[in-house]
PDB file of C-alpha atoms and ligand atoms in Angstrom:
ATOM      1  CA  UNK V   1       0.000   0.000   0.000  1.00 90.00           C
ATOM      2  CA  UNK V   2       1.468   3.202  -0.801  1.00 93.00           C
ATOM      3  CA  UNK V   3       1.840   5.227   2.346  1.00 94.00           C
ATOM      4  CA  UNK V   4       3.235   8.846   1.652  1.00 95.00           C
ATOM      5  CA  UNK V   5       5.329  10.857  -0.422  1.00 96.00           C
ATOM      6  CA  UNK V   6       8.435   9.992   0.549  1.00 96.00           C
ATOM      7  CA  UNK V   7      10.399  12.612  -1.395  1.00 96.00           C
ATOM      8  CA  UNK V   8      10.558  14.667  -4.907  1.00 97.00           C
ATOM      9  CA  UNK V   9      13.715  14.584  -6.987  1.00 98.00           C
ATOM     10  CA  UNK V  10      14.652  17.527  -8.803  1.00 98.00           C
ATOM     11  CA  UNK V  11      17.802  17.357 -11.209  1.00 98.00           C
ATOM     12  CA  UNK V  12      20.121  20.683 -11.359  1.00 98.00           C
ATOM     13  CA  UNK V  13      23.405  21.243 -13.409  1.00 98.00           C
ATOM     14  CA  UNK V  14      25.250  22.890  -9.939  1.00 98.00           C
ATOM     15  CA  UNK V  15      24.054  21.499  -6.543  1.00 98.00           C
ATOM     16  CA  UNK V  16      26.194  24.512  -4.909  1.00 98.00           C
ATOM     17  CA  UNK V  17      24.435  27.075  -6.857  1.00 98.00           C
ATOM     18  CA  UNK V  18      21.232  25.314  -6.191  1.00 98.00           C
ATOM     19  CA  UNK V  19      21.643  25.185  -2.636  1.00 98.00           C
ATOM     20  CA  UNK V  20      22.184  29.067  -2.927  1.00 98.00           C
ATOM     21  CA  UNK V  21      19.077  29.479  -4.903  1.00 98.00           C
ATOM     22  CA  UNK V  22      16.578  27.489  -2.423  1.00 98.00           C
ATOM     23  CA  UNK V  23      17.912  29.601   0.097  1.00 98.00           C
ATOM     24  CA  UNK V  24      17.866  32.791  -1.239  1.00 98.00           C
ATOM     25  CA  UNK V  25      14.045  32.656  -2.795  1.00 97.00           C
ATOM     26  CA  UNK V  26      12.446  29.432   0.078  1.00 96.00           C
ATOM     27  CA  UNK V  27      14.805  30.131   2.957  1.00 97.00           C
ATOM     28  CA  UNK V  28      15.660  26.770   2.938  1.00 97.00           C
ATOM     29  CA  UNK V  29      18.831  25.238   3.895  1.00 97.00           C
ATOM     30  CA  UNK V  30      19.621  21.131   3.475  1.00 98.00           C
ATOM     31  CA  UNK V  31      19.314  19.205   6.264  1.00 97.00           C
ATOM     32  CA  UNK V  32      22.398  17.081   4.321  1.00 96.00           C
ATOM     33  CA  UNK V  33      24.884  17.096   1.504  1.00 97.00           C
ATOM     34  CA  UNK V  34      26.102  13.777   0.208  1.00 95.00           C
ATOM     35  CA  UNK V  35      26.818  11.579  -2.272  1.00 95.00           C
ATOM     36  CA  UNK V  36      24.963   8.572  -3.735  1.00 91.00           C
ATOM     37  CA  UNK V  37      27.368   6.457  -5.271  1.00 90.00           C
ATOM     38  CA  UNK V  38      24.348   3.859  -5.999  1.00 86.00           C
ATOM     39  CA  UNK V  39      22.524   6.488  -8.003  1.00 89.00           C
ATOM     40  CA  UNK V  40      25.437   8.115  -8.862  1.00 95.00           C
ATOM     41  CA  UNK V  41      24.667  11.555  -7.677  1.00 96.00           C
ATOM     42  CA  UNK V  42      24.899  13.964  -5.171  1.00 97.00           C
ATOM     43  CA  UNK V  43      22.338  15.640  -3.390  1.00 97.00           C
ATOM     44  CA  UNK V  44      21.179  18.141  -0.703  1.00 98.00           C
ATOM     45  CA  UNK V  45      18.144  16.669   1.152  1.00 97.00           C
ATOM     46  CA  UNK V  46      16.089  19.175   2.206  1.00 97.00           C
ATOM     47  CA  UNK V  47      12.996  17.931   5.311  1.00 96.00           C
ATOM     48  CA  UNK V  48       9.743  20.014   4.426  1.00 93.00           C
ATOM     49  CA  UNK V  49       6.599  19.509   6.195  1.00 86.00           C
ATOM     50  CA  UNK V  50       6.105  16.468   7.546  1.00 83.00           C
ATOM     51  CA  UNK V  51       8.965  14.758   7.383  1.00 84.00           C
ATOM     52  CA  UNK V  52       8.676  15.067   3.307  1.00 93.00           C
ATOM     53  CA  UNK V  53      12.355  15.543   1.337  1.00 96.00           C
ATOM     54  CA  UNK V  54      13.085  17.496  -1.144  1.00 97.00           C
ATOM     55  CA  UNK V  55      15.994  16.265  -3.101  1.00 97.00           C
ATOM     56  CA  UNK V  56      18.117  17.868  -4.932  1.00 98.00           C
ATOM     57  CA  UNK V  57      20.293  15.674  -7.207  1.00 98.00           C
ATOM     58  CA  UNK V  58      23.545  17.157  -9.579  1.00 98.00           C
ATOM     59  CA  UNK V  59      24.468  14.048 -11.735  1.00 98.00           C
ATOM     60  CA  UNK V  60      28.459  12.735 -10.400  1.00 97.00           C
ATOM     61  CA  UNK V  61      29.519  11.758 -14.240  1.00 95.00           C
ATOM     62  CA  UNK V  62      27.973  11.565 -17.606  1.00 95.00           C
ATOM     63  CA  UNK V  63      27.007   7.789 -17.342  1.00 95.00           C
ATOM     64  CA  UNK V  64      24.378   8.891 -14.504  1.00 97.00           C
ATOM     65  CA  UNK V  65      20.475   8.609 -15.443  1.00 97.00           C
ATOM     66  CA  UNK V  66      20.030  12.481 -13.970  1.00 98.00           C
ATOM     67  CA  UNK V  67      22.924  13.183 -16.513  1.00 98.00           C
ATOM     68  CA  UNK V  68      20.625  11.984 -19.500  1.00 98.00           C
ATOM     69  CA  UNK V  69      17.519  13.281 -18.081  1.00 98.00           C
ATOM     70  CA  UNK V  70      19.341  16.907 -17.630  1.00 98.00           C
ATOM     71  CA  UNK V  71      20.722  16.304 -21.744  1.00 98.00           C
ATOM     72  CA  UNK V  72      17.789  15.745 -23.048  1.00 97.00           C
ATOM     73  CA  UNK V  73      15.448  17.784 -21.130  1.00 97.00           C
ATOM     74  CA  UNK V  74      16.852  20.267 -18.892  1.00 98.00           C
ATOM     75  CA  UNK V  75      16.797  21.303 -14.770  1.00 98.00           C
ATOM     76  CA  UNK V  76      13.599  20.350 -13.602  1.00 98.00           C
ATOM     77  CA  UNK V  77      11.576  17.436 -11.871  1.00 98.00           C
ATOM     78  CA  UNK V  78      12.716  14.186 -11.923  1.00 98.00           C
ATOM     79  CA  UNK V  79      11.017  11.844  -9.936  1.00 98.00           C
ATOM     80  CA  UNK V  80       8.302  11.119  -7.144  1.00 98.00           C
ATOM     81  CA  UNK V  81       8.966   8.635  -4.557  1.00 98.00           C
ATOM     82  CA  UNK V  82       6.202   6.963  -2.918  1.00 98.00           C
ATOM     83  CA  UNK V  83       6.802   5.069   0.545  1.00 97.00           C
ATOM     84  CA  UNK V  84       5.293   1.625   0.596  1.00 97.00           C
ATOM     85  CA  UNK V  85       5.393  -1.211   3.180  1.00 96.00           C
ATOM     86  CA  UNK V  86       6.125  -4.025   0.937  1.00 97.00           C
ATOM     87  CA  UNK V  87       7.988  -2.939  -2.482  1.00 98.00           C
ATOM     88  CA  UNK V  88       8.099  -6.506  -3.921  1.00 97.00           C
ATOM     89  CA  UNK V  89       4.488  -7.060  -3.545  1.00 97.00           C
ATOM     90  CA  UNK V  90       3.668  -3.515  -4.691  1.00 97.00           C
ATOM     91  CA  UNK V  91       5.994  -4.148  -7.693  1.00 98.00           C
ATOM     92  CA  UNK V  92       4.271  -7.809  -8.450  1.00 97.00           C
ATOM     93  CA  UNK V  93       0.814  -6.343  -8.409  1.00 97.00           C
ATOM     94  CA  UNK V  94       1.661  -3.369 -10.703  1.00 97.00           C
ATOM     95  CA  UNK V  95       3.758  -6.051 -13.317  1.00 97.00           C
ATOM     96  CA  UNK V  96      -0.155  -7.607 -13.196  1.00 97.00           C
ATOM     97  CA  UNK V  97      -1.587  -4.303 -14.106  1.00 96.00           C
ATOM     98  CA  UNK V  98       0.843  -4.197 -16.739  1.00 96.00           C
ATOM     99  CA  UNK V  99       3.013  -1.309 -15.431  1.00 97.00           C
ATOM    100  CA  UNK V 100       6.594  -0.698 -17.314  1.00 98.00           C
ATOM    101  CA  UNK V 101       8.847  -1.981 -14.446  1.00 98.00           C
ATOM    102  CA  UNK V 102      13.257  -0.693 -14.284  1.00 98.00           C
ATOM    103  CA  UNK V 103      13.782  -3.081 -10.954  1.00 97.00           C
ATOM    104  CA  UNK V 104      11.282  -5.538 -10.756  1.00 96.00           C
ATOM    105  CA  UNK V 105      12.360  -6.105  -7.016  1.00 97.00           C
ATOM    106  CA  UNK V 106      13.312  -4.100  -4.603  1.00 97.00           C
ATOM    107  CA  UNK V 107      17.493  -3.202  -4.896  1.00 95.00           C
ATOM    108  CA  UNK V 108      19.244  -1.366  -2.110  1.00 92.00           C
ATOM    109  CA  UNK V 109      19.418   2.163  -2.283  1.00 88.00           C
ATOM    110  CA  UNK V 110      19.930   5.119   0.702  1.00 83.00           C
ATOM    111  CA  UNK V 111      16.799   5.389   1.761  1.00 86.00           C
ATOM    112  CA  UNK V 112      16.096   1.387   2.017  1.00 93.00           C
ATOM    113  CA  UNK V 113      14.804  -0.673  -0.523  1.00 96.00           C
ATOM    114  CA  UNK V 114      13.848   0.971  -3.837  1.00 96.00           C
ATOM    115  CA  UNK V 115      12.403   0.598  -7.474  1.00 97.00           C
ATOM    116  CA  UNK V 116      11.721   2.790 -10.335  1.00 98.00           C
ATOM    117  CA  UNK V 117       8.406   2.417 -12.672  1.00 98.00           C
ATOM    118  CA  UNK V 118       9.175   3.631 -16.131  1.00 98.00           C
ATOM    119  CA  UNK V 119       8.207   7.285 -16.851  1.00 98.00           C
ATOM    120  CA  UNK V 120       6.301   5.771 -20.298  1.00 97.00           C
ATOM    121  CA  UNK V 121       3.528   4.220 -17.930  1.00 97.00           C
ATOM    122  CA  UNK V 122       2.890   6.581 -15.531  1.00 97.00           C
ATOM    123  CA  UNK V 123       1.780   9.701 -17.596  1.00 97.00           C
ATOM    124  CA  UNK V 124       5.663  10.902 -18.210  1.00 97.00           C
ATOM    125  CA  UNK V 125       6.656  10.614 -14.308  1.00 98.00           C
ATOM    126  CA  UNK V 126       9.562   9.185 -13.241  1.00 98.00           C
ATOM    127  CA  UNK V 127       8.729   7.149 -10.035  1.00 98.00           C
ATOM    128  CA  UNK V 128       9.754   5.543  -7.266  1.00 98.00           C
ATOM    129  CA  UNK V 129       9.014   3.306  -4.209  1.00 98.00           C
ATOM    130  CA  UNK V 130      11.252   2.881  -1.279  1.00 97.00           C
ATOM    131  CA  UNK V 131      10.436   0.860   1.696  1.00 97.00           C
ATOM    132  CA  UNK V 132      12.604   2.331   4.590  1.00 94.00           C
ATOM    133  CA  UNK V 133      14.815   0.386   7.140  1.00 85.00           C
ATOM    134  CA  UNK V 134      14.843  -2.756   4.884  1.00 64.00           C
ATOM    135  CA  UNK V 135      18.740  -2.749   2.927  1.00 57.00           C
ATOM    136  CA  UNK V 136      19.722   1.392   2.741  1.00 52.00           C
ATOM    137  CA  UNK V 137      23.077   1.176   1.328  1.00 46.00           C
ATOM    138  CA  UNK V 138      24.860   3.998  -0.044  1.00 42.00           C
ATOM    139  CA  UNK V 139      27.225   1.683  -2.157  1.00 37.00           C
ATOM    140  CA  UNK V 140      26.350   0.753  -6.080  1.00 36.00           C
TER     141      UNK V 140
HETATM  142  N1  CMX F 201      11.070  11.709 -16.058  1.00 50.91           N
HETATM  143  C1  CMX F 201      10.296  11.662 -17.155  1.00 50.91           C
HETATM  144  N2  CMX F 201      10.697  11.140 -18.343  1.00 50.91           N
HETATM  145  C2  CMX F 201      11.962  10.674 -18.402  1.00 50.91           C
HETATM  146  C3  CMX F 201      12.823  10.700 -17.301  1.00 50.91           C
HETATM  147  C4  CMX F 201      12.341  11.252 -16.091  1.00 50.91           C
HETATM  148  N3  CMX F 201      13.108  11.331 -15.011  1.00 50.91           N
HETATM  149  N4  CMX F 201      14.016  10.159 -17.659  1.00 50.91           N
HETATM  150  C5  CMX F 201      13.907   9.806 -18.953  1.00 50.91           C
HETATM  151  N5  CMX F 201      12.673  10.118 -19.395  1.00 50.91           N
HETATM  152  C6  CMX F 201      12.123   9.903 -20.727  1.00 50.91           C
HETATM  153  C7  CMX F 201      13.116  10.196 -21.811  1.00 50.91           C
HETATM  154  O1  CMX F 201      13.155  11.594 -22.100  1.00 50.91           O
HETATM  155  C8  CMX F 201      12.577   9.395 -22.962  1.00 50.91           C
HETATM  156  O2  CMX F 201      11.493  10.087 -23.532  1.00 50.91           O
HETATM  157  P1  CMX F 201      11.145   9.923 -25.104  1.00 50.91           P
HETATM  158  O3  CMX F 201      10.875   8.458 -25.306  1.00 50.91           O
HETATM  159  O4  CMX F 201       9.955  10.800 -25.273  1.00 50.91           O
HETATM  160  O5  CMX F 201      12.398  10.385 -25.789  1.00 50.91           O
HETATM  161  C9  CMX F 201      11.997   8.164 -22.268  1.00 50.91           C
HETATM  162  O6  CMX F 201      11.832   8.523 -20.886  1.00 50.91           O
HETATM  163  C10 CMX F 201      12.865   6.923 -22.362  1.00 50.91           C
HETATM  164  O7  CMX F 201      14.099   7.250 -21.935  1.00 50.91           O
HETATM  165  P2  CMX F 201      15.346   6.364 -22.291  1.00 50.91           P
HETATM  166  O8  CMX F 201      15.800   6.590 -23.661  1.00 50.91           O
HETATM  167  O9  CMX F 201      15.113   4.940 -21.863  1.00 50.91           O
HETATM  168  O10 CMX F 201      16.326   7.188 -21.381  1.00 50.91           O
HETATM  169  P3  CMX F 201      17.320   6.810 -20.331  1.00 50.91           P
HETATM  170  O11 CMX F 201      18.342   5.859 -20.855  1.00 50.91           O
HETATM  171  O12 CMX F 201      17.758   8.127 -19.837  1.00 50.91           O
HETATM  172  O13 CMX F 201      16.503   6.015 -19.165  1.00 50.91           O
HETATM  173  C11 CMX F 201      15.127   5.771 -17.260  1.00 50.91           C
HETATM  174  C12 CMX F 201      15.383   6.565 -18.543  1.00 50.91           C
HETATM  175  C13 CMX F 201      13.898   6.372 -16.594  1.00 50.91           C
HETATM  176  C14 CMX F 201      14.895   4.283 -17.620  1.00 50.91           C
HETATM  177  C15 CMX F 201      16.412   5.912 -16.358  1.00 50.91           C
HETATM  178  O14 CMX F 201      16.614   7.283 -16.098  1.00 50.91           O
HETATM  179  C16 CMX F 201      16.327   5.149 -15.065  1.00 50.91           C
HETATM  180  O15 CMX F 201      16.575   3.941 -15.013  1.00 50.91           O
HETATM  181  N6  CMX F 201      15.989   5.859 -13.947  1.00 50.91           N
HETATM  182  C17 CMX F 201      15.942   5.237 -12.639  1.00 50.91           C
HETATM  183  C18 CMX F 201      17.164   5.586 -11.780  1.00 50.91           C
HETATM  184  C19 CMX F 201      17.326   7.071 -11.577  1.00 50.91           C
HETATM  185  O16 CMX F 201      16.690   7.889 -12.235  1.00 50.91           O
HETATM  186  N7  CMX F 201      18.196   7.431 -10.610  1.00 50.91           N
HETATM  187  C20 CMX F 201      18.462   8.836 -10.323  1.00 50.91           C
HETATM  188  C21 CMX F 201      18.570   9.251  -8.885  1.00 50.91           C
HETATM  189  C22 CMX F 201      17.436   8.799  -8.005  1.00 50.91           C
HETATM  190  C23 CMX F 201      17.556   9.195  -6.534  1.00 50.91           C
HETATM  191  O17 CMX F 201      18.584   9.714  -6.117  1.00 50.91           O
HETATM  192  O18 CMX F 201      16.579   8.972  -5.780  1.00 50.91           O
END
């Protein structure tokens, strides 16, 4: 069942600059800076609300997905990330629905376990599941 929004991904060319920018026009400052070697990218996390993240994410080399996605089609939104308590059964019952699956189980990511549905069958969003506390590894 999908709980919450766990977090929105936005993809930026400069994370420093960025970090300037949300500051200057939100006031808001990251609650962290770090890399994500899995995803390769680095990002400033920022908590809004309740307990909601705002991510943004600067791609670490060209071979990164946020370095296509910021190629092809600019700064911008990237992704939604839903929280779920079971990501393997969530991902079975949308491969039954006939959802476009990229991990069709959960894989360890820093959050916990995650997944990514194709953008192509969910109206031209990017998103993802994570199920906290089960895996959260920041390696690749
Ligand atoms: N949102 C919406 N559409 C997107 C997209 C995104 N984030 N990324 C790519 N697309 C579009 C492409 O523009 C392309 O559109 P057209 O068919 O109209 O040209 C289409 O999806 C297919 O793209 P593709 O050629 O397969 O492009 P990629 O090789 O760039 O792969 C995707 C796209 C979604 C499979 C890949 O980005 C992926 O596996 N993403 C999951 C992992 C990820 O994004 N990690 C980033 C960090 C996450 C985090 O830190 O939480």
């Amino acid at each position: 069942m999908i709980k919450r929004v766990h977090h929105i991904g936005i993809a930026v060319k400069d994370l420093k600059e960025s970090v300037a920018l949300f500051e200057c026009i939100l006031g808001l400052k990251p609650v962290s800076i770090e890399d994500a070697p899995c995803q390769k990218v680095s990002e400033a996390i920022y908590e809004v609300g309740d307990g909601m993240e705002i991510d943004l994410l600067e791609p670490t080399g060209p071979e990164s997905a946020v370095a296509r996605f910021l190629e092809k089609r600019g700064e911008g939104l990237h992704h939604i990330c839903f929280e779920v308590d079971d990501i393997d059964a969530e991902l079975k019952a949308m491969e039954e629905k006939g959802v476009q699956l990229i991990d069709r189980q959960g894989r360890d990511g820093v959050a916990g376990k995650i997944a990514f549905l194709h953008p192509r069958s969910v109206n031209g969003v990017l998103v993802e599941l994570v199920q906290p506390g089960s895996g959260g590894s920041n390696n690749p």
